mmCIF file of C-alpha atoms in Angstrom:
data_model
loop_
_atom_site.group_PDB
_atom_site.id
_atom_site.type_symbol
_atom_site.label_atom_id
_atom_site.label_comp_id
_atom_site.label_asym_id
_atom_site.label_seq_id
_atom_site.Cartn_x
_atom_site.Cartn_y
_atom_site.Cartn_z
ATOM 1 C CA ALA T 79 -11.421 -13.144 36.592
ATOM 2 C CA GLN T 80 -14.926 -11.292 36.786
ATOM 3 C CA SER T 81 -18.084 -12.615 37.837
ATOM 4 C CA VAL T 82 -21.571 -11.473 38.756
ATOM 5 C CA ALA T 83 -24.602 -13.720 40.407
ATOM 6 C CA GLN T 84 -28.367 -12.527 40.349
ATOM 7 C CA PRO T 85 -29.441 -15.424 42.466
ATOM 8 C CA GLU T 86 -32.765 -14.505 41.484
ATOM 9 C CA ASP T 87 -34.126 -16.069 37.769
ATOM 10 C CA GLN T 88 -37.664 -14.196 38.957
ATOM 11 C CA VAL T 89 -39.183 -11.356 40.632
ATOM 12 C CA ASN T 90 -43.042 -10.542 40.684
ATOM 13 C CA VAL T 91 -44.069 -7.188 42.227
ATOM 14 C CA ALA T 92 -47.376 -4.949 42.754
ATOM 15 C CA GLU T 93 -47.267 -1.918 40.796
ATOM 16 C CA GLY T 94 -46.403 0.232 43.459
ATOM 17 C CA ASN T 95 -44.547 -1.378 45.240
ATOM 18 C CA PRO T 96 -41.001 -1.568 46.648
ATOM 19 C CA LEU T 97 -38.812 -4.060 44.038
ATOM 20 C CA THR T 98 -35.237 -5.151 44.639
ATOM 21 C CA VAL T 99 -33.109 -7.089 42.228
ATOM 22 C CA LYS T 100 -29.914 -8.467 43.565
ATOM 23 C CA CYS T 101 -26.460 -8.522 41.953
ATOM 24 C CA THR T 102 -23.501 -9.775 43.416
ATOM 25 C CA TYR T 103 -20.056 -10.250 42.569
ATOM 26 C CA SER T 104 -16.820 -11.127 42.807
ATOM 27 C CA VAL T 105 -13.457 -8.613 40.919
ATOM 28 C CA SER T 106 -9.845 -9.263 42.260
ATOM 29 C CA GLY T 107 -9.766 -5.621 42.301
ATOM 30 C CA ASN T 108 -12.207 -2.172 42.229
ATOM 31 C CA PRO T 109 -15.272 -3.111 40.810
ATOM 32 C CA TYR T 110 -16.890 -1.877 38.195
ATOM 33 C CA LEU T 111 -20.638 -2.026 38.289
ATOM 34 C CA PHE T 112 -23.764 -1.985 35.722
ATOM 35 C CA TRP T 113 -27.298 -3.035 34.834
ATOM 36 C CA TYR T 114 -29.015 -2.794 32.204
ATOM 37 C CA VAL T 115 -32.973 -3.337 31.095
ATOM 38 C CA GLN T 116 -34.089 -4.961 27.941
ATOM 39 C CA TYR T 117 -37.407 -4.503 27.224
ATOM 40 C CA PRO T 118 -38.480 -7.334 24.694
ATOM 41 C CA ASN T 119 -38.106 -7.432 21.189
ATOM 42 C CA ARG T 120 -35.229 -5.010 22.004
ATOM 43 C CA GLY T 121 -31.829 -4.173 21.714
ATOM 44 C CA LEU T 122 -29.730 -3.297 25.925
ATOM 45 C CA GLN T 123 -30.350 -0.070 27.435
ATOM 46 C CA PHE T 124 -27.772 1.148 29.956
ATOM 47 C CA LEU T 125 -29.519 2.172 33.244
ATOM 48 C CA LEU T 126 -26.810 2.976 35.846
ATOM 49 C CA LYS T 127 -22.828 2.590 37.245
ATOM 50 C CA TYR T 128 -20.699 2.171 40.325
ATOM 51 C CA ILE T 129 -17.013 3.650 39.103
ATOM 52 C CA THR T 130 -16.262 5.006 42.684
ATOM 53 C CA GLY T 131 -17.667 7.598 45.165
ATOM 54 C CA ASP T 132 -21.527 7.754 46.132
ATOM 55 C CA ASN T 133 -22.720 3.995 47.724
ATOM 56 C CA LEU T 134 -25.740 5.146 46.461
ATOM 57 C CA VAL T 135 -26.394 5.559 42.623
ATOM 58 C CA LYS T 136 -29.183 7.145 40.625
ATOM 59 C CA GLY T 137 -30.646 5.245 36.980
ATOM 60 C CA SER T 138 -32.767 5.812 34.340
ATOM 61 C CA TYR T 139 -36.623 5.600 35.329
ATOM 62 C CA GLY T 140 -36.198 6.399 39.019
ATOM 63 C CA PHE T 141 -33.661 2.683 39.321
ATOM 64 C CA GLU T 142 -31.050 3.388 41.500
ATOM 65 C CA ALA T 143 -28.183 0.773 43.006
ATOM 66 C CA GLU T 144 -26.673 -0.010 46.739
ATOM 67 C CA PHE T 145 -22.802 -0.719 46.036
ATOM 68 C CA ASN T 146 -22.060 -2.020 49.636
ATOM 69 C CA LYS T 147 -18.478 -3.765 49.487
ATOM 70 C CA SER T 148 -19.084 -5.743 52.526
ATOM 71 C CA GLN T 149 -21.112 -7.816 51.393
ATOM 72 C CA THR T 150 -19.453 -7.958 47.524
ATOM 73 C CA SER T 151 -23.236 -7.070 46.514
ATOM 74 C CA PHE T 152 -24.694 -4.236 43.654
ATOM 75 C CA HIS T 153 -29.300 -4.367 44.306
ATOM 76 C CA LEU T 154 -31.379 -2.673 42.363
ATOM 77 C CA LYS T 155 -33.617 -0.886 43.489
ATOM 78 C CA LYS T 156 -36.692 1.638 42.650
ATOM 79 C CA PRO T 157 -39.745 2.617 45.069
ATOM 80 C CA SER T 158 -42.221 2.819 43.871
ATOM 81 C CA ALA T 159 -42.493 0.148 40.545
ATOM 82 C CA LEU T 160 -44.654 0.141 37.759
ATOM 83 C CA VAL T 161 -45.979 -2.109 35.323
ATOM 84 C CA SER T 162 -43.552 -1.393 32.233
ATOM 85 C CA ASP T 163 -40.293 -1.484 34.137
ATOM 86 C CA SER T 164 -41.631 -5.430 33.567
ATOM 87 C CA ALA T 165 -38.102 -6.409 31.797
ATOM 88 C CA LEU T 166 -35.632 -8.625 32.044
ATOM 89 C CA TYR T 167 -32.550 -6.245 33.926
ATOM 90 C CA PHE T 168 -28.961 -7.608 33.424
ATOM 91 C CA CYS T 169 -26.152 -7.275 36.167
ATOM 92 C CA ALA T 170 -22.517 -6.612 34.868
ATOM 93 C CA VAL T 171 -19.390 -5.909 35.594
ATOM 94 C CA ARG T 172 -16.469 -4.898 33.789
ATOM 95 C CA ASP T 173 -12.944 -6.743 33.551
ATOM 96 C CA LEU T 174 -10.113 -4.531 34.008
ATOM 97 C CA GLU T 175 -8.112 -7.364 33.199
ATOM 98 C CA TYR T 176 -8.641 -8.593 29.735
ATOM 99 C CA GLY T 177 -9.652 -5.429 27.548
ATOM 100 C CA ASN T 178 -12.842 -3.925 29.639
ATOM 101 C CA LYS T 179 -15.064 -6.555 28.429
ATOM 102 C CA LEU T 180 -18.643 -6.834 30.474
ATOM 103 C CA VAL T 181 -19.562 -10.197 32.354
ATOM 104 C CA PHE T 182 -23.110 -10.564 31.806
ATOM 105 C CA GLY T 183 -24.544 -11.592 35.103
ATOM 106 C CA ALA T 184 -27.679 -14.239 34.028
ATOM 107 C CA GLY T 185 -30.658 -11.912 34.240
ATOM 108 C CA THR T 186 -33.464 -11.440 36.288
ATOM 109 C CA ILE T 187 -36.995 -11.309 35.075
ATOM 110 C CA LEU T 188 -39.428 -8.779 36.532
ATOM 111 C CA ARG T 189 -42.661 -9.069 36.059
ATOM 112 C CA VAL T 190 -44.092 -6.323 37.715
ATOM 113 C CA LYS T 191 -48.110 -7.190 38.371
ATOM 114 C CA SER T 192 -51.326 -3.909 38.483
ATOM 115 C CA SER S 293 -24.279 8.913 25.427
ATOM 116 C CA ALA S 294 -22.935 6.870 21.815
ATOM 117 C CA VAL S 295 -26.310 6.378 19.319
ATOM 118 C CA ILE S 296 -24.762 3.051 17.145
ATOM 119 C CA SER S 297 -26.848 1.757 14.852
ATOM 120 C CA GLN S 298 -26.843 -2.117 12.984
ATOM 121 C CA LYS S 299 -27.931 -2.920 10.130
ATOM 122 C CA PRO S 300 -30.067 -6.047 9.215
ATOM 123 C CA SER S 301 -32.161 -5.616 12.966
ATOM 124 C CA ARG S 302 -33.321 -8.937 11.274
ATOM 125 C CA ASP S 303 -33.644 -11.746 9.691
ATOM 126 C CA ILE S 304 -34.319 -15.060 8.500
ATOM 127 C CA CYS S 305 -31.609 -16.925 6.899
ATOM 128 C CA GLN S 306 -31.293 -20.374 5.602
ATOM 129 C CA ARG S 307 -28.737 -22.743 6.873
ATOM 130 C CA GLY S 308 -25.045 -23.463 5.116
ATOM 131 C CA THR S 309 -25.168 -19.351 4.511
ATOM 132 C CA SER S 310 -23.466 -16.393 5.521
ATOM 133 C CA LEU S 311 -24.568 -12.996 6.580
ATOM 134 C CA THR S 312 -22.861 -10.050 8.195
ATOM 135 C CA ILE S 313 -24.297 -8.167 10.223
ATOM 136 C CA GLN S 314 -22.603 -3.989 10.159
ATOM 137 C CA CYS S 315 -22.465 -1.365 13.293
ATOM 138 C CA GLN S 316 -22.183 1.863 12.627
ATOM 139 C CA VAL S 317 -21.003 4.648 15.576
ATOM 140 C CA ASP S 318 -21.903 8.480 15.421
ATOM 141 C CA SER S 319 -18.669 9.207 17.115
ATOM 142 C CA GLN S 320 -14.858 7.945 17.331
ATOM 143 C CA VAL S 321 -15.107 5.522 20.054
ATOM 144 C CA THR S 322 -12.011 3.819 21.739
ATOM 145 C CA MET S 323 -13.837 0.257 22.099
ATOM 146 C CA MET S 324 -15.815 -2.065 19.269
ATOM 147 C CA PHE S 325 -17.896 -5.596 21.111
ATOM 148 C CA TRP S 326 -19.526 -7.839 19.922
ATOM 149 C CA TYR S 327 -22.267 -9.549 21.845
ATOM 150 C CA ARG S 328 -24.438 -13.220 21.334
ATOM 151 C CA GLN S 329 -27.432 -13.537 22.772
ATOM 152 C CA GLN S 330 -28.891 -16.685 22.258
ATOM 153 C CA PRO S 331 -32.656 -17.525 23.196
ATOM 154 C CA GLY S 332 -33.375 -17.192 26.788
ATOM 155 C CA GLN S 333 -29.651 -16.361 27.756
ATOM 156 C CA SER S 334 -27.319 -14.285 28.867
ATOM 157 C CA LEU S 335 -25.313 -12.283 26.959
ATOM 158 C CA THR S 336 -21.648 -13.549 25.512
ATOM 159 C CA LEU S 337 -18.471 -11.505 24.166
ATOM 160 C CA ILE S 338 -17.717 -12.990 21.136
ATOM 161 C CA ALA S 339 -15.140 -11.190 20.725
ATOM 162 C CA THR S 340 -13.616 -6.833 20.434
ATOM 163 C CA ALA S 341 -13.519 -5.693 17.008
ATOM 164 C CA ASN S 342 -9.235 -3.372 16.948
ATOM 165 C CA GLN S 343 -9.324 -0.402 14.528
ATOM 166 C CA GLY S 344 -6.758 -1.920 11.567
ATOM 167 C CA SER S 345 -6.255 -5.291 13.302
ATOM 168 C CA GLU S 346 -7.338 -8.658 13.542
ATOM 169 C CA ALA S 347 -9.987 -8.796 16.139
ATOM 170 C CA THR S 348 -9.093 -10.698 19.716
ATOM 171 C CA TYR S 349 -11.186 -13.913 19.815
ATOM 172 C CA GLU S 350 -12.962 -15.621 23.065
ATOM 173 C CA SER S 351 -12.928 -18.443 23.493
ATOM 174 C CA GLY S 352 -14.776 -20.441 21.793
ATOM 175 C CA PHE S 353 -14.653 -18.473 19.285
ATOM 176 C CA VAL S 354 -13.208 -18.252 15.844
ATOM 177 C CA ILE S 355 -12.356 -15.788 13.032
ATOM 178 C CA ASP S 356 -13.740 -18.656 10.729
ATOM 179 C CA LYS S 357 -16.488 -19.055 12.057
ATOM 180 C CA PHE S 358 -17.228 -15.148 13.263
ATOM 181 C CA PRO S 359 -14.584 -12.911 10.994
ATOM 182 C CA ILE S 360 -14.897 -9.052 11.683
ATOM 183 C CA SER S 361 -13.635 -6.510 10.977
ATOM 184 C CA ARG S 362 -13.048 -2.618 11.874
ATOM 185 C CA PRO S 363 -12.114 -0.331 9.334
ATOM 186 C CA ASN S 364 -12.029 2.538 11.121
ATOM 187 C CA LEU S 365 -13.313 4.129 14.716
ATOM 188 C CA THR S 366 -16.770 4.660 13.808
ATOM 189 C CA PHE S 367 -17.837 1.070 11.735
ATOM 190 C CA SER S 368 -17.377 -2.642 12.376
ATOM 191 C CA THR S 369 -18.497 -5.950 11.159
ATOM 192 C CA LEU S 370 -19.223 -9.321 12.713
ATOM 193 C CA THR S 371 -19.899 -12.130 9.923
ATOM 194 C CA VAL S 372 -21.939 -15.295 11.200
ATOM 195 C CA SER S 373 -20.372 -17.910 8.579
ATOM 196 C CA ASN S 374 -21.529 -20.684 7.127
ATOM 197 C CA MET S 375 -25.008 -20.852 9.177
ATOM 198 C CA SER S 376 -26.654 -23.522 11.511
ATOM 199 C CA PRO S 377 -29.723 -23.042 13.889
ATOM 200 C CA GLU S 378 -27.322 -23.253 16.158
ATOM 201 C CA ASP S 379 -26.439 -19.591 15.347
ATOM 202 C CA SER S 380 -29.865 -18.813 15.805
ATOM 203 C CA SER S 381 -29.161 -15.663 18.389
ATOM 204 C CA ILE S 382 -29.431 -12.078 18.645
ATOM 205 C CA TYR S 383 -25.518 -10.298 18.363
ATOM 206 C CA LEU S 384 -24.739 -7.584 19.932
ATOM 207 C CA CYS S 385 -22.427 -4.495 18.510
ATOM 208 C CA SER S 386 -20.796 -2.398 21.548
ATOM 209 C CA VAL S 387 -18.924 -0.311 22.354
ATOM 210 C CA TRP S 388 -16.767 1.628 24.797
ATOM 211 C CA ASP S 389 -14.702 4.706 25.487
ATOM 212 C CA SER S 390 -13.450 7.682 27.502
ATOM 213 C CA LEU S 391 -15.629 10.552 26.339
ATOM 214 C CA THR S 392 -19.236 7.651 27.212
ATOM 215 C CA GLN S 393 -17.183 8.044 30.960
ATOM 216 C CA ASN S 394 -16.551 4.523 31.427
ATOM 217 C CA THR S 395 -19.528 3.372 30.343
ATOM 218 C CA ILE S 396 -20.554 0.860 27.429
ATOM 219 C CA TYR S 397 -23.320 0.926 25.229
ATOM 220 C CA PHE S 398 -25.202 -1.397 23.054
ATOM 221 C CA GLY S 399 -26.739 -0.949 19.643
ATOM 222 C CA GLU S 400 -30.330 -2.979 19.273
ATOM 223 C CA GLY S 401 -29.609 -6.288 17.761
ATOM 224 C CA SER S 402 -29.595 -8.052 14.853
ATOM 225 C CA TRP S 403 -32.105 -10.850 15.489
ATOM 226 C CA LEU S 404 -30.664 -13.385 13.661
ATOM 227 C CA THR S 405 -32.783 -17.279 12.590
ATOM 228 C CA VAL S 406 -31.245 -19.935 10.596
ATOM 229 C CA VAL S 407 -33.531 -22.501 9.103
#
């Protein structure tokens, strides 16, 4: 079965600094990987995905993620953090063996301080 | 992207009652899913809603507790039956379709508090 690990419960970064939110995965075939963001009292918003192609994927709000097959990682990055980026971030992998459902990581709280 | 509307957005429910959550999509989609997010937790799949047939439930979730309907390709309901405080969660509808380019989108969620 597919699985995702987000090793950090929380990431703190100063506004204007680069940020990285880590994600590693375990899949039996080709990975379909996703990042979602959840702002307080909101549902999940899609940020970006990796299906195939370039290892560097660009998404919404200036976020990008780098797919690294050898390290089985899909870290979320942004060159310059904003206070408004503070939210809960989820990495997920699509389980093609079981009806296309998403398997989520535990989530990482990002706090950006001014 | 698909636009997903959920009702109710929030509710406070009495112990022992049942509540039905509706999910409406603005286009026909192949697959619809229901997830639960308990306080401070990640998302867990409850079931896949199948059009015209019984839903497919994940381990730990049963039809008697979470009956699901999907009468067509744009609409689904999830009922949380005989609620207890442990059912206090966010319930999220999500959809996938080839037209969404392999992306799974989520509604805003239904925030239930059981008292």
